[in-house]
Short mmCIF file of C-alpha atoms in Angstrom, two decimals:
data_model
loop_
_atom_site.label_atom_id
_atom_site.label_comp_id
_atom_site.label_asym_id
_atom_site.label_seq_id
_atom_site.Cartn_x
_atom_site.Cartn_y
_atom_site.Cartn_z
CA UNK A 602 -9.20 10.49 -80.74
CA UNK A 603 -10.46 12.87 -78.03
CA UNK A 604 -8.50 12.22 -74.83
CA UNK A 605 -8.88 13.73 -71.38
CA UNK A 606 -6.39 13.15 -68.59
CA UNK A 607 -7.76 13.55 -65.07
CA UNK A 608 -5.08 14.49 -62.56
CA UNK A 609 -5.90 14.78 -58.87
CA UNK A 610 -3.70 17.31 -57.12
CA UNK A 611 -0.78 16.12 -55.03
CA UNK A 612 -0.71 16.08 -51.24
CA UNK A 613 -1.59 19.44 -49.67
CA UNK A 614 -0.59 20.68 -46.22
CA UNK A 615 -4.07 19.97 -44.88
CA UNK A 616 -4.05 16.51 -46.45
CA UNK A 617 -0.91 15.91 -44.43
CA UNK A 618 -2.60 17.25 -41.29
CA UNK A 619 -5.75 15.15 -41.98
CA UNK A 620 -8.05 18.20 -42.09
CA UNK A 621 -11.15 18.86 -44.20
CA UNK A 622 -10.03 21.37 -46.84
CA UNK A 623 -12.77 22.07 -49.37
CA UNK A 624 -12.55 25.61 -50.74
CA UNK A 625 -9.74 26.77 -48.42
CA UNK A 626 -6.70 27.65 -50.52
CA UNK A 627 -4.03 25.35 -49.07
CA UNK A 628 -0.77 24.77 -50.95
CA UNK A 629 1.04 21.55 -51.81
CA UNK A 630 3.59 19.94 -49.55
CA UNK A 631 7.00 18.96 -50.94
CA UNK A 632 5.60 15.45 -51.33
CA UNK A 633 2.64 16.86 -53.25
CA UNK A 634 4.95 18.75 -55.57
CA UNK A 635 6.87 15.53 -56.21
CA UNK A 636 3.61 13.73 -57.01
CA UNK A 637 2.72 16.38 -59.58
CA UNK A 638 6.16 16.18 -61.19
CA UNK A 639 5.97 12.39 -61.28
CA UNK A 640 2.57 12.65 -62.97
CA UNK A 641 4.07 14.90 -65.62
CA UNK A 642 6.98 12.53 -66.18
CA UNK A 643 4.54 9.66 -66.69
CA UNK A 644 2.57 11.69 -69.23
CA UNK A 645 5.79 12.54 -71.08
CA UNK A 646 6.84 8.89 -71.13
CA UNK A 647 3.41 7.97 -72.49
CA UNK A 648 3.86 10.45 -75.33
CA UNK A 649 0.77 12.49 -74.43
CA UNK A 650 0.71 15.88 -76.13
CA UNK A 651 -1.81 18.35 -74.76
CA UNK A 652 -3.68 21.09 -76.54
CA UNK A 653 -5.04 22.79 -73.44
CA UNK A 654 -5.48 22.32 -69.70
CA UNK A 655 -8.04 23.20 -67.06
CA UNK A 656 -7.81 23.57 -63.28
CA UNK A 657 -9.78 24.96 -60.37
CA UNK A 658 -8.97 28.34 -58.83
CA UNK A 659 -7.27 26.68 -55.84
CA UNK A 660 -3.48 26.77 -55.66
CA UNK A 661 -3.00 23.07 -54.99
CA UNK A 662 -4.68 22.18 -58.29
CA UNK A 663 -3.15 25.07 -60.23
CA UNK A 664 0.39 24.22 -59.15
CA UNK A 665 -0.22 20.52 -59.80
CA UNK A 666 -1.16 21.45 -63.37
CA UNK A 667 1.86 23.74 -63.76
CA UNK A 668 4.34 21.23 -62.33
CA UNK A 669 2.95 18.33 -64.32
CA UNK A 670 2.95 20.24 -67.61
CA UNK A 671 6.50 21.46 -66.98
CA UNK A 672 7.69 17.94 -66.22
CA UNK A 673 5.98 16.76 -69.40
CA UNK A 674 7.91 19.42 -71.38
CA UNK A 675 4.70 21.32 -72.11
CA UNK A 676 4.79 24.28 -69.73
CA UNK A 677 3.59 26.51 -72.57
CA UNK A 678 0.19 24.82 -72.79
CA UNK A 679 -2.52 27.31 -71.71
CA UNK A 680 -4.18 26.47 -68.41
CA UNK A 681 -7.68 27.84 -67.78
CA UNK A 682 -8.92 28.22 -64.20
CA UNK A 683 -12.55 28.01 -63.13
CA UNK A 684 -14.15 27.83 -59.68
CA UNK A 685 -16.56 25.17 -60.86
CA UNK A 686 -13.67 22.68 -60.79
CA UNK A 687 -13.08 23.42 -57.08
CA UNK A 688 -13.18 20.70 -54.49
CA UNK A 689 -16.48 19.95 -52.78
CA UNK A 690 -17.31 22.50 -50.05
CA UNK A 691 -17.20 20.73 -46.69
CA UNK A 692 -19.33 23.27 -44.85
CA UNK A 693 -18.91 23.38 -41.08
CA UNK A 694 -16.37 20.54 -41.27
CA UNK A 695 -13.90 22.83 -43.04
CA UNK A 696 -10.61 23.04 -41.16
CA UNK A 697 -11.49 20.27 -38.69
CA UNK A 698 -9.29 17.27 -38.00
CA UNK A 699 -10.99 14.24 -39.55
CA UNK A 700 -10.20 11.84 -36.71
CA UNK A 701 -11.32 14.28 -34.03
CA UNK A 702 -14.51 14.99 -35.99
CA UNK A 703 -15.27 11.27 -36.04
CA UNK A 704 -14.74 11.09 -32.28
CA UNK A 705 -17.09 14.02 -31.74
CA UNK A 706 -19.90 13.12 -34.13
CA UNK A 707 -19.40 9.38 -34.52
CA UNK A 708 -17.65 7.53 -37.31
CA UNK A 709 -20.93 6.57 -39.01
CA UNK A 710 -22.16 10.17 -39.20
CA UNK A 711 -18.85 11.46 -40.56
CA UNK A 712 -18.74 8.62 -43.08
CA UNK A 713 -22.24 9.64 -44.22
CA UNK A 714 -21.16 13.26 -44.69
CA UNK A 715 -17.99 12.27 -46.54
CA UNK A 716 -19.11 9.35 -48.68
CA UNK A 717 -22.84 9.61 -49.30
CA UNK A 718 -23.96 10.96 -52.65
CA UNK A 719 -26.53 13.54 -51.56
CA UNK A 720 -26.09 14.25 -47.81
CA UNK A 721 -24.10 17.46 -47.22
CA UNK A 722 -22.31 18.35 -43.97
CA UNK A 723 -23.80 21.14 -41.82
CA UNK A 724 -23.38 24.56 -43.47
CA UNK A 725 -20.43 26.82 -42.73
CA UNK A 726 -21.33 29.85 -40.64
CA UNK A 727 -20.97 33.15 -42.49
CA UNK A 728 -18.15 35.50 -41.58
CA UNK A 729 -15.74 32.95 -40.14
CA UNK A 730 -12.08 32.49 -41.12
CA UNK A 731 -12.96 29.92 -43.80
CA UNK A 732 -15.79 31.92 -45.41
CA UNK A 733 -14.47 32.75 -48.89
CA UNK A 734 -17.57 34.53 -50.19
CA UNK A 735 -15.76 37.91 -50.18
CA UNK A 736 -12.73 36.56 -52.06
CA UNK A 737 -12.51 38.41 -55.37
CA UNK A 738 -11.96 35.22 -57.36
CA UNK A 739 -15.62 34.44 -56.55
CA UNK A 740 -17.04 37.82 -57.53
CA UNK A 741 -20.58 37.27 -58.77
CA UNK A 742 -20.62 33.64 -57.56
CA UNK A 743 -23.16 32.35 -55.07
CA UNK A 744 -20.58 30.62 -52.89
CA UNK A 745 -22.15 27.55 -51.27
CA UNK A 746 -22.15 27.10 -47.50
CA UNK A 747 -21.88 23.32 -47.93
CA UNK A 748 -22.04 20.73 -50.70
CA UNK A 749 -22.73 17.06 -51.26
CA UNK A 750 -21.20 15.12 -54.13
CA UNK A 751 -24.53 15.60 -55.91
CA UNK A 752 -24.44 19.39 -55.70
CA UNK A 753 -20.75 19.37 -56.62
CA UNK A 754 -21.66 17.47 -59.77
CA UNK A 755 -24.42 19.98 -60.51
CA UNK A 756 -21.86 22.78 -60.86
CA UNK A 757 -19.05 20.72 -62.46
CA UNK A 758 -21.07 19.20 -65.30
CA UNK A 759 -22.30 22.48 -66.84
CA UNK A 760 -18.67 23.61 -67.02
CA UNK A 761 -17.68 20.29 -68.55
CA UNK A 762 -20.38 20.66 -71.20
CA UNK A 763 -19.67 24.30 -72.08
CA UNK A 764 -15.88 24.49 -71.79
CA UNK A 765 -14.16 21.10 -71.74
CA UNK A 766 -16.39 18.93 -73.94
CA UNK A 767 -16.24 21.32 -76.95
CA UNK A 768 -12.44 21.10 -76.90
CA UNK A 769 -12.64 17.31 -76.87
CA UNK A 770 -15.23 17.22 -79.66
CA UNK A 771 -12.80 19.18 -81.81
CA UNK A 772 -10.26 16.38 -81.27
CA UNK A 773 -8.07 18.01 -78.65
CA UNK A 774 -6.18 16.30 -75.86
CA UNK A 775 -7.02 17.93 -72.54
CA UNK A 776 -5.61 17.87 -69.02
CA UNK A 777 -7.91 18.52 -66.05
CA UNK A 778 -5.99 19.14 -62.81
CA UNK A 779 -8.50 19.24 -60.00
CA UNK A 780 -9.72 17.55 -56.82
CA UNK A 781 -11.04 14.24 -55.59
CA UNK A 782 -14.71 15.18 -55.72
CA UNK A 783 -14.76 17.44 -58.77
CA UNK A 784 -12.96 14.68 -60.68
CA UNK A 785 -15.44 12.16 -59.28
CA UNK A 786 -18.21 14.26 -60.81
CA UNK A 787 -16.54 14.11 -64.23
CA UNK A 788 -15.87 10.38 -63.82
CA UNK A 789 -19.52 9.74 -62.94
CA UNK A 790 -20.48 11.31 -66.25
CA UNK A 791 -17.78 9.63 -68.36
CA UNK A 792 -18.17 6.15 -66.88
CA UNK A 793 -22.00 6.41 -66.56
CA UNK A 794 -21.81 5.44 -62.87
CA UNK A 795 -24.82 5.28 -60.60
CA UNK A 796 -24.99 6.98 -57.20
CA UNK A 797 -23.73 3.89 -55.37
CA UNK A 798 -20.77 3.22 -57.63
CA UNK A 799 -19.47 6.79 -57.76
CA UNK A 800 -18.99 7.11 -54.00
CA UNK A 801 -16.70 4.07 -54.11
CA UNK A 802 -14.47 5.52 -56.82
CA UNK A 803 -11.17 6.81 -55.42
CA UNK A 804 -8.79 8.58 -57.82
CA UNK A 805 -5.21 8.50 -56.45
CA UNK A 806 -3.29 11.76 -56.07
CA UNK A 807 -0.76 12.51 -58.78
CA UNK A 808 -1.59 9.45 -60.90
CA UNK A 809 -2.82 10.50 -64.35
CA UNK A 810 -6.06 8.80 -65.40
CA UNK A 811 -6.11 8.73 -69.21
CA UNK A 812 -9.63 8.51 -70.65
CA UNK A 813 -10.01 7.89 -74.38
CA UNK A 814 -13.29 8.89 -75.97
CA UNK A 815 -15.13 8.41 -79.24
CA UNK A 816 -16.05 11.40 -81.36
CA UNK A 817 -19.39 11.62 -79.52
CA UNK A 818 -17.47 11.54 -76.21
CA UNK A 819 -18.66 8.08 -75.22
CA UNK A 820 -16.09 6.01 -73.37
CA UNK A 821 -13.63 3.86 -75.32
CA UNK A 822 -11.13 3.04 -72.59
CA UNK A 823 -9.30 4.30 -69.52
CA UNK A 824 -6.06 3.55 -67.72
CA UNK A 825 -3.82 4.89 -64.98
CA UNK A 826 -0.27 5.68 -66.03
CA UNK A 827 1.21 4.52 -62.71
CA UNK A 828 0.00 0.93 -62.58
CA UNK A 829 1.60 0.37 -59.17
CA UNK A 830 -0.62 3.06 -57.61
CA UNK A 831 -3.74 2.39 -59.65
CA UNK A 832 -7.19 1.95 -58.17
CA UNK A 833 -9.81 -0.31 -59.73
CA UNK A 834 -11.68 1.38 -62.55
CA UNK A 835 -15.37 0.82 -63.30
CA UNK A 836 -15.85 -2.03 -65.75
#
């Protein structure tokens, strides 16, 4: 049956420092590398054999995919990168310490920016150190200045439909190594979640979420491979 495994990247350096990361290309910590390897070992133990893999163009997701596939004994599986699987763009919050931002703007306002479905943070000013619009990996892309979960979904789902879904329809088993919010966008689609339910979904880092689908890509079942670190799944 068509199967997609959603794998959120392991801990990054800015995760460790409690900073808003978004589209900034921050690498994994040693702990994040270990999470990715553990995810791959779990997939190997589960007997999952991949046909192809997808990741964003950010190193923390790319290396999570590489490390997990290697640990699963499948380093040879092709991994396709696309910017549409990037993390949500956090706008003017990018690079800021989350706790200090809450002190400055108020916890309720920061919670609204982080966890609402359609309220984006203030836009990132052009030309600053975190403006990636001139990065050649985004040539021809209208790089956003900020995003909500809603606008993140609006760029993720077309890629899902044109690149990932066709592979699944053909019966392939696919790995998607990406980020909390880009994976939320996919999960909203797969689990048919409304705007209230999706903001409550938290996919743990490095814990493979195995989603089994019917031939028409409707949901048959889903499970985390590390039950001790599993979060509640939509019923």
